[in-house]
GROMACS .gro file of C-alpha atoms in nm:
model
  406
    1MET     CA    1  -3.735  -7.151 -13.510
    2SER     CA    2  -3.571  -6.725 -13.678
    3PRO     CA    3  -3.529  -6.495 -13.492
    4GLN     CA    4  -3.731  -6.310 -13.699
    5THR     CA    5  -3.978  -6.573 -13.665
    6MET     CA    6  -3.957  -6.573 -13.271
    7VAL     CA    7  -4.053  -6.202 -13.318
    8MET     CA    8  -4.327  -6.196 -13.565
    9MET     CA    9  -4.507  -6.459 -13.320
   10ILE     CA   10  -4.397  -6.171 -13.035
   11GLY     CA   11  -4.561  -5.853 -13.272
   12LEU     CA   12  -4.873  -6.123 -13.316
   13ALA     CA   13  -4.958  -6.162 -12.961
   14ALA     CA   14  -4.898  -5.806 -12.896
   15ALA     CA   15  -5.139  -5.711 -13.143
   16VAL     CA   16  -5.408  -5.950 -12.979
   17ILE     CA   17  -5.366  -5.782 -12.671
   18SER     CA   18  -5.391  -5.489 -12.833
   19MET     CA   19  -5.678  -5.585 -13.022
   20GLN     CA   20  -5.820  -5.636 -12.676
   21LEU     CA   21  -5.724  -5.310 -12.556
   22ARG     CA   22  -5.933  -5.159 -12.825
   23ARG     CA   23  -6.263  -5.349 -12.806
   24TYR     CA   24  -6.217  -5.382 -12.379
   25ALA     CA   25  -6.070  -5.026 -12.285
   26LEU     CA   26  -5.941  -4.776 -12.496
   27ALA     CA   27  -6.163  -4.747 -12.758
   28GLN     CA   28  -5.917  -4.391 -12.879
   29LEU     CA   29  -5.634  -4.611 -12.942
   30THR     CA   30  -5.608  -4.841 -13.237
   31SER     CA   31  -5.404  -5.150 -13.285
   32GLY     CA   32  -5.177  -4.938 -13.431
   33LEU     CA   33  -5.087  -4.669 -13.246
   34ALA     CA   34  -5.110  -4.940 -12.915
   35LEU     CA   35  -4.834  -5.192 -13.069
   36LEU     CA   36  -4.619  -4.881 -13.144
   37ILE     CA   37  -4.647  -4.845 -12.761
   38VAL     CA   38  -4.546  -5.201 -12.722
   39GLY     CA   39  -4.256  -5.167 -13.027
   40ALA     CA   40  -4.115  -4.898 -12.870
   41VAL     CA   41  -4.031  -5.118 -12.559
   42ALA     CA   42  -3.900  -5.405 -12.786
   43ILE     CA   43  -3.697  -5.126 -12.961
   44GLY     CA   44  -3.567  -5.028 -12.693
   45TYR     CA   45  -3.437  -5.412 -12.576
   46ALA     CA   46  -3.274  -5.511 -12.921
   47THR     CA   47  -2.924  -5.370 -12.914
   48HIS     CA   48  -2.941  -5.598 -12.569
   49LEU     CA   49  -3.031  -5.887 -12.787
   50GLN     CA   50  -2.786  -5.828 -13.065
   51GLY     CA   51  -2.526  -6.017 -12.840
   52PHE     CA   52  -2.759  -6.311 -12.877
   53PHE     CA   53  -2.971  -6.284 -13.198
   54GLY     CA   54  -2.631  -6.091 -13.383
   55GLN     CA   55  -2.610  -5.752 -13.605
   56LEU     CA   56  -2.920  -5.771 -13.771
   57ALA     CA   57  -3.125  -5.846 -13.413
   58ALA     CA   58  -3.269  -5.437 -13.377
   59PRO     CA   59  -3.341  -5.411 -13.728
   60THR     CA   60  -3.553  -5.782 -13.699
   61MET     CA   61  -3.703  -5.686 -13.382
   62ALA     CA   62  -3.846  -5.369 -13.522
   63GLY     CA   63  -3.918  -5.504 -13.843
   64GLY     CA   64  -4.116  -5.823 -13.675
   65LEU     CA   65  -4.320  -5.663 -13.431
   66LEU     CA   66  -4.459  -5.409 -13.685
   67GLY     CA   67  -4.518  -5.697 -13.921
   68GLY     CA   68  -4.647  -5.927 -13.720
   69THR     CA   69  -4.903  -5.603 -13.646
   70ALA     CA   70  -4.908  -5.513 -14.049
   71ILE     CA   71  -5.034  -5.894 -14.094
   72LEU     CA   72  -5.296  -5.890 -13.828
   73ALA     CA   73  -5.445  -5.588 -13.875
   74SER     CA   74  -5.446  -5.702 -14.236
   75VAL     CA   75  -5.602  -6.035 -14.176
   76ALA     CA   76  -5.879  -5.888 -13.958
   77ASP     CA   77  -5.993  -5.621 -14.182
   78LYS     CA   78  -6.083  -5.966 -14.451
   79THR     CA   79  -6.463  -6.026 -14.326
   80PRO     CA   80  -6.382  -6.403 -14.255
   81MET     CA   81  -6.084  -6.341 -13.997
   82ARG     CA   82  -6.266  -6.071 -13.902
   83ARG     CA   83  -6.594  -6.294 -13.801
   84VAL     CA   84  -6.340  -6.530 -13.657
   85LEU     CA   85  -6.204  -6.306 -13.400
   86ALA     CA   86  -6.514  -6.094 -13.307
   87ARG     CA   87  -6.684  -6.462 -13.222
   88LYS     CA   88  -6.366  -6.513 -13.017
   89SER     CA   89  -6.380  -6.145 -12.862
   90SER     CA   90  -6.744  -6.216 -12.775
   91GLY     CA   91  -6.697  -6.462 -12.553
   92SER     CA   92  -6.676  -6.571 -12.231
   93LEU     CA   93  -6.424  -6.340 -11.937
   94VAL     CA   94  -6.229  -6.666 -11.895
   95ARG     CA   95  -6.130  -6.775 -12.241
   96ARG     CA   96  -6.076  -6.388 -12.326
   97ARG     CA   97  -5.878  -6.357 -12.033
   98LEU     CA   98  -5.702  -6.639 -12.138
   99LEU     CA   99  -5.669  -6.555 -12.476
  100LEU     CA  100  -5.438  -6.247 -12.293
  101VAL     CA  101  -5.276  -6.407 -12.109
  102ALA     CA  102  -5.130  -6.737 -12.295
  103ALA     CA  103  -4.992  -6.566 -12.605
  104PRO     CA  104  -4.698  -6.422 -12.375
  105LEU     CA  105  -4.674  -6.758 -12.188
  106LEU     CA  106  -4.713  -6.955 -12.523
  107LEU     CA  107  -4.430  -6.732 -12.613
  108VAL     CA  108  -4.158  -6.818 -12.356
  109ALA     CA  109  -4.219  -7.186 -12.423
  110VAL     CA  110  -4.188  -7.168 -12.748
  111ILE     CA  111  -3.837  -6.952 -12.714
  112ALA     CA  112  -3.737  -7.174 -12.416
  113THR     CA  113  -3.738  -7.521 -12.627
  114VAL     CA  114  -3.652  -7.351 -12.957
  115PHE     CA  115  -3.293  -7.121 -12.809
  116GLY     CA  116  -3.221  -7.231 -12.486
  117PRO     CA  117  -3.328  -7.069 -12.114
  118GLN     CA  118  -3.055  -6.799 -12.181
  119ALA     CA  119  -3.302  -6.693 -12.489
  120THR     CA  120  -3.570  -6.688 -12.230
  121ILE     CA  121  -3.384  -6.499 -12.022
  122GLU     CA  122  -3.249  -6.216 -12.308
  123ALA     CA  123  -3.614  -6.205 -12.450
  124LEU     CA  124  -3.785  -6.147 -12.082
  125PRO     CA  125  -3.815  -5.803 -12.063
  126ILE     CA  126  -4.034  -5.808 -12.368
  127LEU     CA  127  -4.261  -6.072 -12.247
  128SER     CA  128  -4.277  -5.920 -11.955
  129ALA     CA  129  -4.421  -5.594 -12.135
  130LEU     CA  130  -4.692  -5.825 -12.277
  131LEU     CA  131  -4.743  -5.962 -11.956
  132ILE     CA  132  -4.785  -5.593 -11.776
  133GLY     CA  133  -5.009  -5.563 -12.098
  134ALA     CA  134  -5.243  -5.803 -12.061
  135VAL     CA  135  -5.245  -5.730 -11.680
  136ILE     CA  136  -5.389  -5.374 -11.776
  137VAL     CA  137  -5.627  -5.510 -12.036
  138ALA     CA  138  -5.778  -5.741 -11.743
  139LEU     CA  139  -5.777  -5.452 -11.437
  140ILE     CA  140  -5.963  -5.166 -11.730
  141ASP     CA  141  -6.202  -5.437 -11.875
  142ASP     CA  142  -6.294  -5.560 -11.493
  143THR     CA  143  -6.318  -5.136 -11.394
  144LYS     CA  144  -6.545  -5.079 -11.714
  145ARG     CA  145  -6.735  -5.402 -11.664
  146SER     CA  146  -6.858  -5.264 -11.300
  147LEU     CA  147  -6.915  -4.869 -11.457
  148ARG     CA  148  -7.135  -5.099 -11.713
  149GLY     CA  149  -7.318  -5.279 -11.448
  150ALA     CA  150  -7.348  -4.991 -11.200
  151ARG     CA  151  -7.511  -4.782 -11.486
  152ARG     CA  152  -7.725  -5.030 -11.549
  153GLN     CA  153  -7.875  -5.076 -11.229
  154ILE     CA  154  -7.925  -4.702 -11.194
  155SER     CA  155  -8.112  -4.702 -11.554
  156THR     CA  156  -8.294  -4.997 -11.449
  157ALA     CA  157  -8.434  -4.859 -11.136
  158ASP     CA  158  -8.481  -4.539 -11.336
  159ALA     CA  159  -8.632  -4.693 -11.593
  160PRO     CA  160  -9.034  -4.688 -11.516
  161LEU     CA  161  -9.019  -4.363 -11.293
  162ALA     CA  162  -8.818  -4.175 -11.620
  163ALA     CA  163  -9.060  -4.334 -11.849
  164LYS     CA  164  -9.338  -4.121 -11.671
  165LEU     CA  165  -9.136  -3.855 -11.606
  166LYS     CA  166  -9.112  -3.830 -11.998
  167ASP     CA  167  -9.344  -3.497 -12.104
  168ALA     CA  168  -9.505  -3.547 -11.774
  169TRP     CA  169  -9.545  -3.186 -11.758
  170THR     CA  170  -9.737  -3.157 -12.121
  171ARG     CA  171  -9.954  -3.412 -11.963
  172GLY     CA  172 -10.004  -3.182 -11.694
  173GLU     CA  173  -9.878  -3.368 -11.411
  174ILE     CA  174  -9.623  -3.107 -11.323
  175VAL     CA  175  -9.718  -2.785 -11.226
  176VAL     CA  176  -9.518  -2.490 -11.110
  177LEU     CA  177  -9.590  -2.294 -10.779
  178TYR     CA  178  -9.538  -1.967 -10.630
  179GLN     CA  179  -9.399  -1.883 -10.308
  180PRO     CA  180  -9.316  -1.567 -10.206
  181GLN     CA  181  -9.042  -1.363 -10.100
  182ILE     CA  182  -9.130  -1.085  -9.830
  183ASP     CA  183  -8.937  -0.778  -9.804
  184MET     CA  184  -8.786  -0.734  -9.440
  185SER     CA  185  -8.833  -0.387  -9.423
  186SER     CA  186  -9.148  -0.358  -9.576
  187GLY     CA  187  -9.347  -0.653  -9.513
  188SER     CA  188  -9.446  -0.675  -9.873
  189VAL     CA  189  -9.391  -0.902 -10.188
  190THR     CA  190  -9.183  -0.820 -10.413
  191SER     CA  191  -9.057  -1.173 -10.556
  192VAL     CA  192  -9.160  -1.532 -10.594
  193GLU     CA  193  -8.961  -1.857 -10.620
  194ALA     CA  194  -9.091  -2.109 -10.924
  195LEU     CA  195  -9.127  -2.461 -10.787
  196ALA     CA  196  -9.198  -2.795 -10.973
  197ARG     CA  197  -9.446  -3.012 -10.823
  198TRP     CA  198  -9.513  -3.313 -10.955
  199GLN     CA  199  -9.852  -3.491 -10.933
  200GLN     CA  200  -9.904  -3.831 -11.073
  201PRO     CA  201 -10.216  -3.944 -11.148
  202GLY     CA  202 -10.388  -4.181 -10.907
  203GLY     CA  203 -10.254  -3.924 -10.600
  204ASP     CA  204  -9.915  -4.017 -10.598
  205ALA     CA  205  -9.651  -3.693 -10.574
  206VAL     CA  206  -9.311  -3.716 -10.656
  207ALA     CA  207  -9.050  -3.514 -10.467
  208PRO     CA  208  -8.873  -3.297 -10.626
  209THR     CA  209  -8.520  -3.384 -10.518
  210VAL     CA  210  -8.592  -3.721 -10.660
  211PHE     CA  211  -8.752  -3.636 -10.998
  212ILE     CA  212  -8.569  -3.310 -11.093
  213PRO     CA  213  -8.159  -3.535 -11.020
  214LEU     CA  214  -8.359  -3.805 -11.216
  215ALA     CA  215  -8.448  -3.559 -11.522
  216GLU     CA  216  -8.073  -3.499 -11.488
  217ARG     CA  217  -7.962  -3.830 -11.496
  218THR     CA  218  -8.172  -3.928 -11.777
  219GLY     CA  219  -8.128  -3.610 -12.050
  220LEU     CA  220  -8.466  -3.439 -12.026
  221ILE     CA  221  -8.358  -3.205 -11.786
  222ASP     CA  222  -8.329  -2.951 -12.079
  223ALA     CA  223  -8.696  -2.957 -12.167
  224LEU     CA  224  -8.806  -2.943 -11.812
  225GLY     CA  225  -8.653  -2.669 -11.697
  226ARG     CA  226  -8.723  -2.469 -12.059
  227TRP     CA  227  -9.081  -2.515 -11.976
  228VAL     CA  228  -9.061  -2.434 -11.618
  229LEU     CA  229  -8.846  -2.160 -11.688
  230ALA     CA  230  -9.098  -2.060 -12.026
  231LYS     CA  231  -9.418  -2.087 -11.771
  232ALA     CA  232  -9.280  -1.849 -11.474
  233CYS     CA  233  -9.192  -1.592 -11.734
  234SER     CA  234  -9.556  -1.633 -11.891
  235ASP     CA  235  -9.733  -1.679 -11.571
  236ILE     CA  236  -9.540  -1.352 -11.381
  237ALA     CA  237  -9.569  -1.154 -11.680
  238ARG     CA  238  -9.942  -1.148 -11.655
  239LEU     CA  239  -9.965  -1.066 -11.332
  240PRO     CA  240  -9.996  -0.633 -11.222
  241GLY     CA  241  -9.707  -0.475 -11.078
  242GLN     CA  242  -9.317  -0.551 -11.056
  243LEU     CA  243  -9.311  -0.895 -10.924
  244SER     CA  244  -8.972  -1.059 -11.039
  245VAL     CA  245  -8.976  -1.438 -11.046
  246SER     CA  246  -8.684  -1.649 -10.922
  247VAL     CA  247  -8.619  -2.039 -11.131
  248ASN     CA  248  -8.387  -2.250 -11.015
  249VAL     CA  249  -8.132  -2.360 -11.299
  250SER     CA  250  -7.917  -2.673 -11.361
  251PRO     CA  251  -7.552  -2.655 -11.432
  252ILE     CA  252  -7.654  -2.942 -11.750
  253GLN     CA  253  -7.890  -2.667 -11.852
  254LEU     CA  254  -7.578  -2.383 -11.847
  255ARG     CA  255  -7.347  -2.631 -12.022
  256HIS     CA  256  -7.610  -2.653 -12.304
  257PRO     CA  257  -7.517  -2.439 -12.650
  258GLY     CA  258  -7.897  -2.313 -12.646
  259PHE     CA  259  -7.918  -2.237 -12.344
  260ILE     CA  260  -7.862  -1.825 -12.377
  261ASP     CA  261  -8.072  -1.826 -12.685
  262ALA     CA  262  -8.389  -2.008 -12.521
  263VAL     CA  263  -8.342  -1.759 -12.273
  264ARG     CA  264  -8.365  -1.458 -12.453
  265ALA     CA  265  -8.662  -1.606 -12.688
  266ILE     CA  266  -8.844  -1.708 -12.367
  267LEU     CA  267  -8.793  -1.333 -12.254
  268ALA     CA  268  -8.918  -1.219 -12.557
  269GLU     CA  269  -9.206  -1.424 -12.594
  270SER     CA  270  -9.369  -1.368 -12.241
  271GLY     CA  271  -9.296  -0.955 -12.239
  272LEU     CA  272  -9.120  -1.007 -11.880
  273PRO     CA  273  -8.824  -0.809 -11.878
  274PRO     CA  274  -8.502  -0.956 -11.793
  275GLN     CA  275  -8.416  -0.744 -11.480
  276ARG     CA  276  -8.740  -0.896 -11.330
  277LEU     CA  277  -8.627  -1.261 -11.400
  278VAL     CA  278  -8.363  -1.416 -11.143
  279LEU     CA  279  -8.213  -1.742 -11.187
  280GLU     CA  280  -8.063  -1.950 -10.916
  281ILE     CA  281  -7.778  -2.175 -10.891
  282THR     CA  282  -7.728  -2.419 -10.602
  283GLU     CA  283  -7.362  -2.293 -10.540
  284SER     CA  284  -7.206  -2.696 -10.434
  285GLN     CA  285  -7.338  -2.758 -10.835
  286LEU     CA  286  -7.173  -2.480 -11.005
  287MET     CA  287  -6.844  -2.491 -10.778
  288PRO     CA  288  -6.687  -2.784 -10.939
  289GLU     CA  289  -6.761  -2.621 -11.300
  290GLY     CA  290  -6.524  -2.339 -11.259
  291GLU     CA  291  -6.426  -2.096 -11.489
  292ALA     CA  292  -6.671  -2.277 -11.781
  293GLY     CA  293  -6.907  -2.247 -11.531
  294LEU     CA  294  -6.922  -1.888 -11.480
  295ARG     CA  295  -6.889  -1.776 -11.875
  296PRO     CA  296  -7.244  -1.875 -11.920
  297LEU     CA  297  -7.358  -1.694 -11.620
  298ALA     CA  298  -7.157  -1.379 -11.701
  299ALA     CA  299  -7.342  -1.392 -12.098
  300ILE     CA  300  -7.679  -1.432 -11.876
  301HIS     CA  301  -7.646  -1.131 -11.633
  302ALA     CA  302  -7.510  -0.939 -11.995
  303LEU     CA  303  -7.905  -1.000 -12.082
  304GLY     CA  304  -8.004  -0.795 -11.831
  305VAL     CA  305  -8.133  -1.149 -11.570
  306THR     CA  306  -8.013  -1.128 -11.198
  307ILE     CA  307  -7.834  -1.405 -11.071
  308ALA     CA  308  -7.932  -1.577 -10.739
  309ILE     CA  309  -7.675  -1.796 -10.557
  310ASP     CA  310  -7.857  -2.114 -10.381
  311ASP     CA  311  -7.846  -2.275 -10.053
  312PHE     CA  312  -7.491  -2.042  -9.947
  313GLY     CA  313  -7.315  -2.185  -9.710
  314THR     CA  314  -7.378  -2.523  -9.795
  315GLY     CA  315  -7.085  -2.587 -10.042
  316TYR     CA  316  -6.765  -2.452 -10.071
  317SER     CA  317  -6.804  -2.156  -9.987
  318SER     CA  318  -6.495  -1.990 -10.140
  319LEU     CA  319  -6.483  -1.612 -10.105
  320SER     CA  320  -6.210  -1.583 -10.395
  321TYR     CA  321  -6.450  -1.733 -10.634
  322LEU     CA  322  -6.769  -1.558 -10.493
  323ASN     CA  323  -6.542  -1.260 -10.579
  324ARG     CA  324  -6.587  -1.328 -10.934
  325PHE     CA  325  -6.915  -1.490 -10.939
  326PRO     CA  326  -7.196  -1.248 -11.158
  327ALA     CA  327  -7.413  -1.267 -10.876
  328ASP     CA  328  -7.664  -1.009 -10.705
  329HIS     CA  329  -7.885  -1.208 -10.479
  330LEU     CA  330  -7.731  -1.434 -10.185
  331LYS     CA  331  -7.987  -1.710 -10.054
  332ILE     CA  332  -7.880  -1.804  -9.708
  333ASP     CA  333  -7.938  -2.179  -9.677
  334ARG     CA  334  -8.253  -2.299  -9.468
  335SER     CA  335  -8.042  -2.530  -9.218
  336PHE     CA  336  -7.860  -2.195  -9.061
  337ILE     CA  337  -8.193  -2.095  -9.039
  338ARG     CA  338  -8.371  -2.340  -8.872
  339GLU     CA  339  -8.135  -2.315  -8.569
  340LEU     CA  340  -8.262  -1.957  -8.495
  341PRO     CA  341  -8.228  -1.752  -8.320
  342GLY     CA  342  -8.116  -1.953  -8.035
  343ASP     CA  343  -7.799  -2.132  -8.133
  344LYS     CA  344  -7.480  -1.901  -8.194
  345ALA     CA  345  -7.326  -2.027  -8.388
  346ALA     CA  346  -7.583  -2.040  -8.689
  347GLY     CA  347  -7.629  -1.686  -8.556
  348ALA     CA  348  -7.284  -1.618  -8.630
  349ILE     CA  349  -7.272  -1.737  -8.964
  350THR     CA  350  -7.556  -1.596  -9.062
  351ARG     CA  351  -7.484  -1.256  -8.937
  352ALA     CA  352  -7.112  -1.285  -9.131
  353ILE     CA  353  -7.272  -1.389  -9.446
  354VAL     CA  354  -7.508  -1.121  -9.431
  355ALA     CA  355  -7.266  -0.856  -9.395
  356MET     CA  356  -6.991  -1.013  -9.633
  357GLY     CA  357  -7.307  -0.998  -9.884
  358HIS     CA  358  -7.433  -0.626  -9.831
  359SER     CA  359  -7.015  -0.539  -9.893
  360LEU     CA  360  -7.023  -0.739 -10.231
  361GLY     CA  361  -7.334  -0.533 -10.314
  362MET     CA  362  -7.577  -0.862 -10.299
  363ARG     CA  363  -7.989  -0.883 -10.188
  364ILE     CA  364  -7.987  -1.143  -9.904
  365ILE     CA  365  -8.266  -1.387  -9.875
  366ALA     CA  366  -8.359  -1.583  -9.590
  367GLU     CA  367  -8.483  -1.962  -9.707
  368GLY     CA  368  -8.685  -2.164  -9.447
  369VAL     CA  369  -8.819  -1.920  -9.202
  370GLU     CA  370  -9.072  -2.034  -9.024
  371THR     CA  371  -9.131  -1.877  -8.715
  372ALA     CA  372  -9.161  -1.541  -8.566
  373ALA     CA  373  -8.860  -1.500  -8.394
  374GLN     CA  374  -8.646  -1.646  -8.675
  375ALA     CA  375  -8.787  -1.343  -8.873
  376ASP     CA  376  -8.729  -1.106  -8.588
  377PHE     CA  377  -8.350  -1.200  -8.610
  378LEU     CA  378  -8.326  -1.203  -8.973
  379GLN     CA  379  -8.489  -0.814  -8.950
  380GLY     CA  380  -8.201  -0.721  -8.728
  381ILE     CA  381  -7.907  -0.825  -8.863
  382TRP     CA  382  -8.067  -0.640  -9.192
  383CYS     CA  383  -8.163  -0.942  -9.416
  384ASP     CA  384  -8.371  -0.817  -9.701
  385ALA     CA  385  -8.577  -1.053  -9.798
  386GLY     CA  386  -8.762  -1.379  -9.632
  387GLN     CA  387  -8.924  -1.733  -9.772
  388GLY     CA  388  -9.071  -1.961  -9.588
  389TYR     CA  389  -9.387  -2.113  -9.435
  390LEU     CA  390  -9.401  -1.850  -9.200
  391TYR     CA  391  -9.512  -1.612  -9.519
  392SER     CA  392  -9.681  -1.878  -9.727
  393PRO     CA  393  -9.653  -2.186  -9.891
  394PRO     CA  394  -9.583  -2.259 -10.282
  395LEU     CA  395  -9.917  -2.099 -10.426
  396PRO     CA  396 -10.050  -2.152 -10.754
  397VAL     CA  397 -10.031  -1.830 -10.987
  398SER     CA  398 -10.419  -1.765 -10.907
  399ASP     CA  399 -10.373  -1.784 -10.529
  400LEU     CA  400 -10.072  -1.588 -10.598
  401SER     CA  401 -10.272  -1.315 -10.769
  402ALA     CA  402 -10.520  -1.257 -10.517
  403LEU     CA  403 -10.208  -1.243 -10.240
  404ILE     CA  404 -10.032  -0.989 -10.388
  405THR     CA  405 -10.335  -0.749 -10.448
  406GLU     CA  406 -10.499  -0.780 -10.130
   0.00000   0.00000   0.00000
């Protein structure tokens, strides 16, 4: 066997491996690009092989490798061979792995038989590169198969409930309730938080902690979120007074290119002034977004909409990030309020959050206020507003109207 033939076989083996890379692992790499990487390794060792193969070893190695690539790529584009390769690739995992590993090992046997043991030693660097490529393909293939399996499990588990969630709001199963936020100094209702609740036919309620993440996973959150936002703005705009409404927003909604225009359109259609709309974003959800998460918030803030940081204290609580955050309100997480007034640590943290928020010009709202003792403590540290069952549970808009007109 000539050196040209041997190198051509190396090229063919590398092409097979690169096709597996393309099919099972790195979709963005074509066979040609993957082979150029292997080709670079081959050319790098070609000079070392000149002593055994002669003066033409370097161009032969490069030309043979790239020639093998071109031949296989060309043949693979012909319909009959493409079908054969497709059948090979769609076989069992064991056959695919054998194909990947057998090609370099077969070359070892051929080189040893035709050129002797010394040639095998000389060619080992290239063969090793091919074997390493095969192992990498196998590992990436395993990872992708595991991820696909996990996604299938999630998808399978989500499917029944996701099917029910789709358009549940248009069927009247999802409703928007409003929980009042009470001004600590005056005791009056100054704002409300819009809360989506899902009651399935037959009386089974699905918790927001279940259906909101489900909507995010299944791509329904944008439609659901816009419906909640439109409903809240419309309901509050029809009520007397200057009540504000807070609506929770998912980072997925913020990333949607049409979200800012949707907010602008909803405000215009409902007639609610922008300054009476508060969009709440959870601290722990927004922090990983980095600067990309700040840009849409800044654009929304420019409309005149108020921005609130929800569940503050449970996430990263980065003071430098908070300083750049275009927020007007800070909501203290209920986990701190629950421990008041007896827990000294919770009291110290709550007091510090209130002081810090005020120093940044923010309005501070305490979530989960359930006892008079908690309310007294919060009032004593100059917390601006409280929200919780001490004041009122979430109410339908009709009951809210009666409450604010009392």
